[in-house]
Amino acid sequence: MSASPTAVNERLARLTEAGTAVWLDQIRRTMVTEGELQRLVDEDSLRGVTSNPSIFEKAILGSSDYDEQIAELARAGRSAEEVFDAIAIRDVQLGCDVLRPVWESLGHRDGFVSLEVGPGLARDGARTLAEVRRLWAAVDRPNLLIKIPGTPEGLDAIEEALAEGININITLLFGVEAYSEVAERYIRAMERRLDAGQSLDVHSVASFFVSRVDTEVDKRLEASGHTELLGIAGLANARAAYRRYLEIFVESDRFARVRAAGGLVQRPLWASTGVKNPAYPDTLYVDGLIAPDTINTMPIATLLAAAERAEVAGPTATIDPGEDLARLAAAGIDMREVTDKLLVDGIALFVEAFDRLIAGVESKREAIVTLRPPSVQAWIPDELEDRIARRVRRADEEGVTRRIWAKDGTLWAPAGTPEVADRLGWLTIAASMREEAPELMAWASGLGHDDVVLLGMGGSSLAPEVLRRAFGCERLHVLDSTDAAAVRAVDARVDPARTIFVVSSKSGGTIETLSHFAHFWERAGHDGSRFVAVTDAGSPLDALAAEHGFLRTFRNAPDIGGRYSALSYFGLVPAALAGIDVRALVEGAGVAEQACDSYESEANAGLWLGCALGELATAGRDKLTFVVDEPIAGFGLWAEQLVAESTGKQGRGVLPVAGEPLGGPADYGEDRVFVHLRNAAEPDEANGEAVAALRDAGQPVLVLDADGPEDLGRIFFVAEFATAVAGWVLEINPFDQPNVQEAKDNTRRVLEDGATVDDGSLAEVLDGAAPPSYVALLGYMAPGDEVDAAVAQLRTAIRARHRTTTTFGYGPRYLHSTGQYHKGGPAEGRFVVLVADGPEDLEVPGRPYTFDALKHAQATGDLQTLRAHGRPACRIVLGEDPARAIRELAERIGS
């Protein structure tokens, strides 16, 4: 029986037929060894592969693919640089071998793999040439291209290497003038070979970068108010380069002698074609740069998008860019200055990536030499191991990882379901933010402010709060309480004239945030230059910011839900204003992206964690209890919203438990799973001993190493990916929040008609409490250390008495966090609403209510909502000293 023919993607095949070769801007060991690269050749018309330090950084540090080779080389005494060199050479050799049949079938015109010389040599032509010769000999493959940065210092090395018969990829080209120079050097090298009677079977491509041009030019256009020109510079600049290519290689006689002797043109290669601005179509730089004798090297996300949506509508790269370039010039854009800057920045970015890569390889090498344990460990009861293994195998069979990265919403819900496919922008936002991070930090550092006050709720406040605590940022103040005393406390800590107020809301209509804004707008004397907005384009907040003359409005990607927005403007703008190095956060996220990109489940931490947590929940282990070492002990605040709001619906879910004091094995039921985020450098011994005791007692325990506050970007992304996978396991949509609006509506009704409810009885709420139930303490009062300590005492007393899980959340913060789980998750919750007022209320300017009135309306509204869902709930009014009242309550329960 004959095998069925290979299904070739029609869009990519048409792109190839139009003259644009499809290359992949990624290389990774398992992609080659497990057949994925060959599949791309067979089905997606792949004709080449490129690599660079950033790609190797993510591949090596973001996976376990290379651990065996690193271990072997480390034991042989090799340095980190030697280890990387061996890894890179082997990867490229393997890639070349896969593409060798392509190279042969196309008469050596394609089928290449690129390997870059160390970016630190970009300004040293002599050392570059020596390194090119070494790599050419070491790889020893005829379909290899060595990448040399197109700097003025590298021109002689480019020409000499080509003249010696070495295939060269000239990289980091941004300007048309620079492209013209390298084209001339290619022709001169071929003429030298022709004159010497040598073969002209030597090949070169000129890598012209695209999206980075838009990123840089768009920033300048936004600053000057010429927003009508956004998104045209990258294509216009590349099309100008293609016109220059035609002039040199096709229309003039400059290349005629070499062509007549059989020499091939130096093809333009479009690099940096992953869209950085989520407002632009993800195939913008594919559809717009089609032409004969071109290459488009795409990151995997862009290649997948092109396979689904690319529009091959003729030679679009030949479109005359003159009008667009003229419009840009009239708007003050000096393209020569832009491209000169991008070259400098590009070299710096690659040097930084290479340095991080070597540091990361050194870390892995050291771990092997010193027998340091891996960063993720798991202890699963025997009866649950097989369930998790089956779930992981099913994830592999159903292509969960591939479907997530392809943004296939049908993984979670039927096609067309709202808030699924249009909520997956978090997957790629870190790439955009990596481009913007330097400018964002430079802008923030130049404002000359003393303090930052973030006005936001839920997804707008929780990541900044975690970052504030982890980095010890005393200048950042996160206000997500409607308690009058809490508002006054922030008021007292800042001078409005020296403060930047960040008004942050995806919807732009959050009642708490707009109330906070009304207060601080008065305090700041109606000075819009003290305010920054973070919101979705077209939201009420977007309009309000324009109306009030805000200093700046950051319009976030609309396809990112609030709880998945930590690595977008919502998390990074306040962080940058607080002086946090957001570059480290997004670089860590990039490593996590690579780790979660693996189709091999054993190498994909996010996939495995999501499968494990989801499957454990279906087995009744649905109380995800966080044990987190300093300095990131506040991580659970953010994770609470991510996990609870994503999974708590349709009567199922995973309940995150943060901040609960650790107990002994006898304190816990069989509904728990413990996740320990361990400080790899300085582990918390008490946490470690407690977790070990739980592990030895048969509780499921997962341990993940964390490497300081800068590692939060990586941890955020892995948690997001794992939560999305857990949604697949639980068969729910992890991106909607169907029960959140109900409490908001009840709050509005209470504000309007003053309705109230009886307090109920604590004894009735706690009567019969035992695993798998949980007790949620909901505190409507000013946050503070004394209250936190008293609540910890109360949680311990309840658990000691009932062995039940306890959670705590300040209101109204929890309404935007665990509130969804309370109503939509399993009917296991018992709720105690704790209310306390400060000595003096506070008016909300322009509103018919005070802050404390809003707080009480929210407490009453949620009490109504919980009871409407059949959840046992009561309210306790604590008086003027809430911490003392809570301690007394704990003592009564414990007696």
CSV table of C-alpha atoms in Angstrom, one decimal, residues 13-336:
chain,number,residue,atom,x,y,z
A,13,ALA,CA,4.2,27.1,-1.6
A,14,ARG,CA,2.8,30.1,-3.5
A,15,LEU,CA,5.1,32.4,-1.6
A,16,THR,CA,8.0,30.2,-2.8
A,17,GLU,CA,6.8,30.1,-6.3
A,18,ALA,CA,6.6,33.9,-6.2
A,19,GLY,CA,10.4,34.0,-5.6
A,20,THR,CA,10.5,34.5,-1.9
A,21,ALA,CA,12.2,31.6,-0.1
A,22,VAL,CA,10.8,30.6,3.3
A,23,TRP,CA,13.5,30.4,6.0
A,24,LEU,CA,13.1,29.8,9.7
A,25,ASP,CA,14.7,32.2,12.2
A,26,GLN,CA,15.2,29.5,14.8
A,27,ILE,CA,17.4,26.5,15.5
A,28,ARG,CA,17.2,23.9,18.2
A,29,ARG,CA,18.5,20.4,18.7
A,30,THR,CA,15.2,18.6,19.1
A,31,MET,CA,13.7,20.4,16.2
A,32,VAL,CA,16.2,18.6,14.1
A,33,THR,CA,16.5,15.3,15.8
A,34,GLU,CA,12.8,14.7,16.2
A,35,GLY,CA,11.9,15.5,12.6
A,36,GLU,CA,10.2,18.9,13.0
A,37,LEU,CA,12.8,20.6,10.7
A,38,GLN,CA,12.2,17.9,8.0
A,39,ARG,CA,8.5,18.3,8.4
A,40,LEU,CA,8.9,22.1,7.7
A,41,VAL,CA,10.9,21.3,4.6
A,42,ASP,CA,8.3,18.8,3.4
A,43,GLU,CA,5.1,20.6,4.3
A,44,ASP,CA,6.0,24.3,4.7
A,45,SER,CA,8.4,24.7,1.8
A,46,LEU,CA,11.2,25.6,4.2
A,47,ARG,CA,14.4,26.4,2.3
A,48,GLY,CA,16.8,27.6,5.0
A,49,VAL,CA,17.6,28.3,8.7
A,50,THR,CA,19.2,31.3,10.5
A,51,SER,CA,20.6,31.5,14.0
A,52,ASN,CA,22.0,34.2,16.2
A,53,PRO,CA,23.0,34.6,19.8
A,54,SER,CA,19.5,35.4,20.9
A,55,ILE,CA,18.2,32.3,19.3
A,56,PHE,CA,20.8,30.1,20.9
A,57,GLU,CA,20.3,31.8,24.2
A,58,LYS,CA,16.6,30.8,24.3
A,59,ALA,CA,17.3,27.3,22.9
A,60,ILE,CA,20.1,26.4,25.3
A,61,LEU,CA,18.9,28.1,28.5
A,62,GLY,CA,15.2,27.5,27.8
A,63,SER,CA,15.3,23.8,27.4
A,64,SER,CA,17.0,20.6,28.5
A,65,ASP,CA,17.9,19.7,24.9
A,66,TYR,CA,21.6,20.3,25.5
A,67,ASP,CA,22.0,19.1,29.1
A,68,GLU,CA,23.6,15.8,28.1
A,69,GLN,CA,26.2,17.4,25.8
A,70,ILE,CA,26.8,20.2,28.4
A,71,ALA,CA,27.4,17.5,31.0
A,72,GLU,CA,29.8,15.6,28.8
A,73,LEU,CA,31.8,18.7,27.9
A,74,ALA,CA,31.8,20.0,31.5
A,75,ARG,CA,33.2,16.8,32.8
A,76,ALA,CA,35.9,17.1,30.1
A,77,GLY,CA,36.9,20.4,31.6
A,78,ARG,CA,35.6,22.6,28.7
A,79,SER,CA,34.9,26.3,29.4
A,80,ALA,CA,31.5,27.9,28.9
A,81,GLU,CA,32.7,29.4,25.6
A,82,GLU,CA,34.0,26.0,24.4
A,83,VAL,CA,30.7,24.4,25.4
A,84,PHE,CA,28.7,26.8,23.4
A,85,ASP,CA,31.0,26.6,20.4
A,86,ALA,CA,30.5,22.8,20.3
A,87,ILE,CA,26.8,23.0,20.7
A,88,ALA,CA,26.4,25.7,18.0
A,89,ILE,CA,28.6,23.8,15.5
A,90,ARG,CA,26.7,20.5,16.1
A,91,ASP,CA,23.3,22.1,15.7
A,92,VAL,CA,24.3,23.8,12.5
A,93,GLN,CA,25.8,20.6,11.2
A,94,LEU,CA,22.6,18.7,11.9
A,95,GLY,CA,20.6,21.4,10.3
A,96,CYS,CA,22.8,21.5,7.2
A,97,ASP,CA,22.5,17.7,6.9
A,98,VAL,CA,18.7,18.0,6.9
A,99,LEU,CA,18.7,20.7,4.3
A,100,ARG,CA,21.5,19.2,2.1
A,101,PRO,CA,18.9,17.5,-0.2
A,102,VAL,CA,17.3,20.9,-0.7
A,103,TRP,CA,20.7,22.5,-1.5
A,104,GLU,CA,21.5,19.7,-4.0
A,105,SER,CA,18.0,19.6,-5.7
A,106,LEU,CA,18.1,23.4,-6.2
A,107,GLY,CA,21.6,23.5,-7.7
A,108,HIS,CA,23.1,25.0,-4.6
A,109,ARG,CA,20.9,28.0,-4.9
A,110,ASP,CA,19.2,27.4,-1.5
A,111,GLY,CA,19.1,25.0,1.4
A,112,PHE,CA,21.5,26.9,3.7
A,113,VAL,CA,21.9,27.2,7.5
A,114,SER,CA,23.5,30.3,9.0
A,115,LEU,CA,26.0,30.5,11.9
A,116,GLU,CA,27.1,33.9,13.3
A,117,VAL,CA,30.6,34.9,14.4
A,118,GLY,CA,30.7,36.2,17.9
A,119,PRO,CA,29.0,39.7,17.9
A,120,GLY,CA,31.8,41.1,20.0
A,121,LEU,CA,33.9,41.0,16.8
A,122,ALA,CA,31.6,43.3,14.8
A,123,ARG,CA,34.1,46.2,14.9
A,124,ASP,CA,37.2,44.0,14.3
A,125,GLY,CA,37.6,42.9,10.7
A,126,ALA,CA,40.8,40.9,11.1
A,127,ARG,CA,39.5,38.8,14.0
A,128,THR,CA,36.2,38.4,12.3
A,129,LEU,CA,37.9,36.9,9.2
A,130,ALA,CA,39.9,34.5,11.4
A,131,GLU,CA,36.8,33.4,13.1
A,132,VAL,CA,35.0,32.9,9.8
A,133,ARG,CA,37.8,30.7,8.6
A,134,ARG,CA,37.7,28.6,11.8
A,135,LEU,CA,33.9,28.1,11.8
A,136,TRP,CA,33.9,27.2,8.1
A,137,ALA,CA,36.4,24.5,8.7
A,138,ALA,CA,34.8,23.3,11.9
A,139,VAL,CA,31.3,22.9,10.5
A,140,ASP,CA,32.6,21.5,7.2
A,141,ARG,CA,29.3,21.7,5.3
A,142,PRO,CA,29.0,23.2,1.8
A,143,ASN,CA,25.5,24.6,2.6
A,144,LEU,CA,26.7,26.7,5.5
A,145,LEU,CA,26.5,30.5,5.6
A,146,ILE,CA,28.7,32.3,8.0
A,147,LYS,CA,27.1,35.5,9.3
A,148,ILE,CA,29.2,38.7,9.4
A,149,PRO,CA,27.7,42.0,10.7
A,150,GLY,CA,27.5,44.6,7.9
A,151,THR,CA,29.6,47.2,9.7
A,152,PRO,CA,32.2,49.4,7.9
A,153,GLU,CA,34.9,47.5,9.8
A,154,GLY,CA,33.6,44.1,8.5
A,155,LEU,CA,33.6,45.0,4.7
A,156,ASP,CA,37.1,43.7,4.1
A,157,ALA,CA,36.4,40.5,5.9
A,158,ILE,CA,33.2,40.0,3.9
A,159,GLU,CA,35.0,40.4,0.6
A,160,GLU,CA,38.0,38.3,1.6
A,161,ALA,CA,35.9,35.5,2.9
A,162,LEU,CA,33.8,35.4,-0.3
A,163,ALA,CA,36.9,35.5,-2.4
A,164,GLU,CA,38.2,32.5,-0.5
A,165,GLY,CA,35.1,30.6,-1.4
A,166,ILE,CA,33.2,30.9,2.0
A,167,ASN,CA,29.5,31.4,1.8
A,168,ILE,CA,28.6,34.6,3.7
A,169,ASN,CA,25.3,36.0,5.2
A,170,ILE,CA,25.8,39.7,5.8
A,171,THR,CA,23.7,40.5,8.8
A,172,LEU,CA,22.5,43.6,10.7
A,173,LEU,CA,21.8,45.6,7.6
A,174,PHE,CA,19.4,48.5,8.2
A,175,GLY,CA,20.2,51.2,5.7
A,176,VAL,CA,20.1,51.2,1.9
A,177,GLU,CA,23.6,52.7,1.7
A,178,ALA,CA,25.1,49.9,3.8
A,179,TYR,CA,23.3,47.4,1.6
A,180,SER,CA,24.8,48.9,-1.5
A,181,GLU,CA,28.3,48.6,0.0
A,182,VAL,CA,28.0,44.9,0.8
A,183,ALA,CA,26.6,44.2,-2.6
A,184,GLU,CA,29.6,45.9,-4.2
A,185,ARG,CA,31.9,43.8,-2.0
A,186,TYR,CA,30.1,40.6,-3.1
A,187,ILE,CA,30.5,41.5,-6.8
A,188,ARG,CA,34.2,42.4,-6.3
A,189,ALA,CA,34.9,39.0,-4.6
A,190,MET,CA,33.2,37.1,-7.4
A,191,GLU,CA,35.2,39.1,-10.0
A,192,ARG,CA,38.4,38.2,-8.1
A,193,ARG,CA,37.4,34.5,-8.3
A,194,LEU,CA,36.5,34.8,-11.9
A,195,ASP,CA,39.8,36.4,-12.8
A,196,ALA,CA,41.6,33.7,-10.8
A,197,GLY,CA,39.7,30.9,-12.7
A,198,GLN,CA,38.0,29.8,-9.6
A,199,SER,CA,34.5,28.4,-9.2
A,200,LEU,CA,31.6,30.9,-8.8
A,201,ASP,CA,29.7,28.3,-6.7
A,202,VAL,CA,29.9,30.7,-3.7
A,203,HIS,CA,26.8,32.2,-2.2
A,204,SER,CA,25.8,35.2,-0.2
A,205,VAL,CA,22.7,36.8,1.2
A,206,ALA,CA,22.2,40.3,2.6
A,207,SER,CA,20.1,40.3,5.7
A,208,PHE,CA,18.0,43.5,5.8
A,209,PHE,CA,16.2,44.1,9.1
A,210,VAL,CA,12.6,45.2,8.9
A,211,SER,CA,10.4,45.4,12.0
A,212,ARG,CA,13.1,47.1,14.1
A,213,VAL,CA,12.9,50.0,11.7
A,214,ASP,CA,9.2,50.4,12.4
A,215,THR,CA,9.8,50.1,16.1
A,216,GLU,CA,12.3,53.0,16.1
A,217,VAL,CA,10.5,55.2,13.6
A,218,ASP,CA,7.1,54.7,15.2
A,219,LYS,CA,8.4,56.0,18.5
A,220,ARG,CA,9.6,59.2,16.8
A,221,LEU,CA,6.3,59.6,14.9
A,222,GLU,CA,4.2,59.2,18.1
A,223,ALA,CA,6.4,61.8,19.8
A,224,SER,CA,5.9,64.3,17.0
A,225,GLY,CA,2.2,63.6,16.6
A,226,HIS,CA,2.5,62.1,13.1
A,227,THR,CA,0.5,58.9,14.0
A,228,GLU,CA,-0.9,58.7,10.5
A,229,LEU,CA,2.5,57.5,9.3
A,230,LEU,CA,2.8,54.6,11.8
A,231,GLY,CA,3.8,51.3,10.4
A,232,ILE,CA,5.0,52.3,7.0
A,233,ALA,CA,8.8,52.9,7.5
A,234,GLY,CA,9.8,49.2,7.7
A,235,LEU,CA,8.3,48.2,4.4
A,236,ALA,CA,9.3,51.4,2.7
A,237,ASN,CA,12.9,51.0,3.8
A,238,ALA,CA,13.1,47.4,2.7
A,239,ARG,CA,11.5,48.2,-0.6
A,240,ALA,CA,14.1,50.9,-1.2
A,241,ALA,CA,16.7,48.2,-0.6
A,242,TYR,CA,15.1,45.9,-3.1
A,243,ARG,CA,15.0,48.7,-5.7
A,244,ARG,CA,18.7,49.1,-5.1
A,245,TYR,CA,19.2,45.3,-5.5
A,246,LEU,CA,17.4,45.5,-8.9
A,247,GLU,CA,19.6,48.4,-10.0
A,248,ILE,CA,22.8,46.6,-9.0
A,249,PHE,CA,22.1,43.1,-10.1
A,250,VAL,CA,19.5,43.3,-12.8
A,251,GLU,CA,19.2,46.6,-14.5
A,252,SER,CA,22.9,47.8,-14.6
A,253,ASP,CA,25.9,46.2,-16.2
A,254,ARG,CA,27.8,46.0,-12.8
A,255,PHE,CA,27.0,42.3,-12.4
A,256,ALA,CA,26.9,41.4,-16.0
A,257,ARG,CA,30.3,39.8,-16.3
A,258,VAL,CA,29.8,37.6,-13.2
A,259,ARG,CA,26.3,36.6,-14.3
A,260,ALA,CA,27.5,35.6,-17.8
A,261,ALA,CA,30.0,33.3,-16.1
A,262,GLY,CA,27.3,31.6,-14.1
A,263,GLY,CA,27.5,33.6,-10.9
A,264,LEU,CA,24.4,34.0,-8.8
A,265,VAL,CA,23.0,37.2,-7.4
A,266,GLN,CA,23.4,38.1,-3.7
A,267,ARG,CA,19.8,37.7,-2.6
A,268,PRO,CA,18.2,40.2,-0.2
A,269,LEU,CA,17.0,38.4,3.0
A,270,TRP,CA,14.3,40.0,5.0
A,271,ALA,CA,15.2,39.6,8.7
A,272,SER,CA,13.4,40.7,11.9
A,273,THR,CA,10.0,39.9,10.2
A,274,GLY,CA,8.2,39.1,13.4
A,275,VAL,CA,5.7,41.9,14.0
A,276,LYS,CA,6.6,43.8,17.2
A,277,ASN,CA,3.5,46.0,17.3
A,278,PRO,CA,0.4,43.8,18.0
A,279,ALA,CA,-1.7,46.4,16.3
A,280,TYR,CA,-0.2,45.4,12.9
A,281,PRO,CA,-1.2,42.2,11.0
A,282,ASP,CA,1.1,39.3,12.0
A,283,THR,CA,2.0,38.7,8.4
A,284,LEU,CA,2.7,42.3,7.5
A,285,TYR,CA,6.4,41.8,6.6
A,286,VAL,CA,5.6,38.6,4.7
A,287,ASP,CA,2.8,39.9,2.6
A,288,GLY,CA,4.5,43.2,1.9
A,289,LEU,CA,7.9,41.9,0.8
A,290,ILE,CA,7.3,39.3,-1.9
A,291,ALA,CA,9.6,39.4,-4.9
A,292,PRO,CA,11.9,37.2,-7.0
A,293,ASP,CA,15.3,36.3,-5.6
A,294,THR,CA,14.3,37.2,-2.0
A,295,ILE,CA,14.3,35.3,1.3
A,296,ASN,CA,12.0,35.9,4.3
A,297,THR,CA,13.4,34.4,7.5
A,298,MET,CA,10.6,34.1,10.0
A,299,PRO,CA,10.3,33.2,13.7
A,300,ILE,CA,8.1,30.2,14.2
A,301,ALA,CA,5.1,32.2,15.3
A,302,THR,CA,5.3,34.3,12.0
A,303,LEU,CA,5.8,31.2,9.9
A,304,LEU,CA,2.7,29.6,11.5
A,305,ALA,CA,0.7,32.8,10.9
A,306,ALA,CA,1.9,32.9,7.2
A,307,ALA,CA,0.9,29.3,6.8
A,308,GLU,CA,-2.6,30.3,7.8
A,309,ARG,CA,-3.0,33.8,6.6
A,310,ALA,CA,-0.3,34.9,4.1
A,311,GLU,CA,-1.7,36.7,1.1
A,312,VAL,CA,0.5,36.2,-2.0
A,313,ALA,CA,-0.6,39.0,-4.2
A,314,GLY,CA,2.2,39.6,-6.6
A,315,PRO,CA,5.7,41.2,-6.2
A,316,THR,CA,4.9,43.5,-3.3
A,317,ALA,CA,8.5,44.3,-2.6
A,318,THR,CA,8.7,46.1,-6.0
A,319,ILE,CA,6.1,48.7,-4.9
A,320,ASP,CA,7.6,52.2,-5.2
A,321,PRO,CA,8.5,53.4,-1.7
A,322,GLY,CA,9.2,56.9,-2.8
A,323,GLU,CA,6.0,58.5,-1.6
A,324,ASP,CA,6.1,56.9,1.8
A,325,LEU,CA,9.8,57.9,2.3
A,326,ALA,CA,9.0,61.4,1.3
A,327,ARG,CA,6.2,61.6,3.8
A,328,LEU,CA,8.5,60.3,6.5
A,329,ALA,CA,11.1,62.8,5.6
A,330,ALA,CA,8.6,65.6,5.7
A,331,ALA,CA,7.6,64.5,9.2
A,332,GLY,CA,11.2,64.9,10.3
A,333,ILE,CA,12.4,61.3,10.1
A,334,ASP,CA,16.0,61.0,9.0
A,335,MET,CA,16.2,57.5,7.8
A,336,ARG,CA,20.0,57.5,7.6
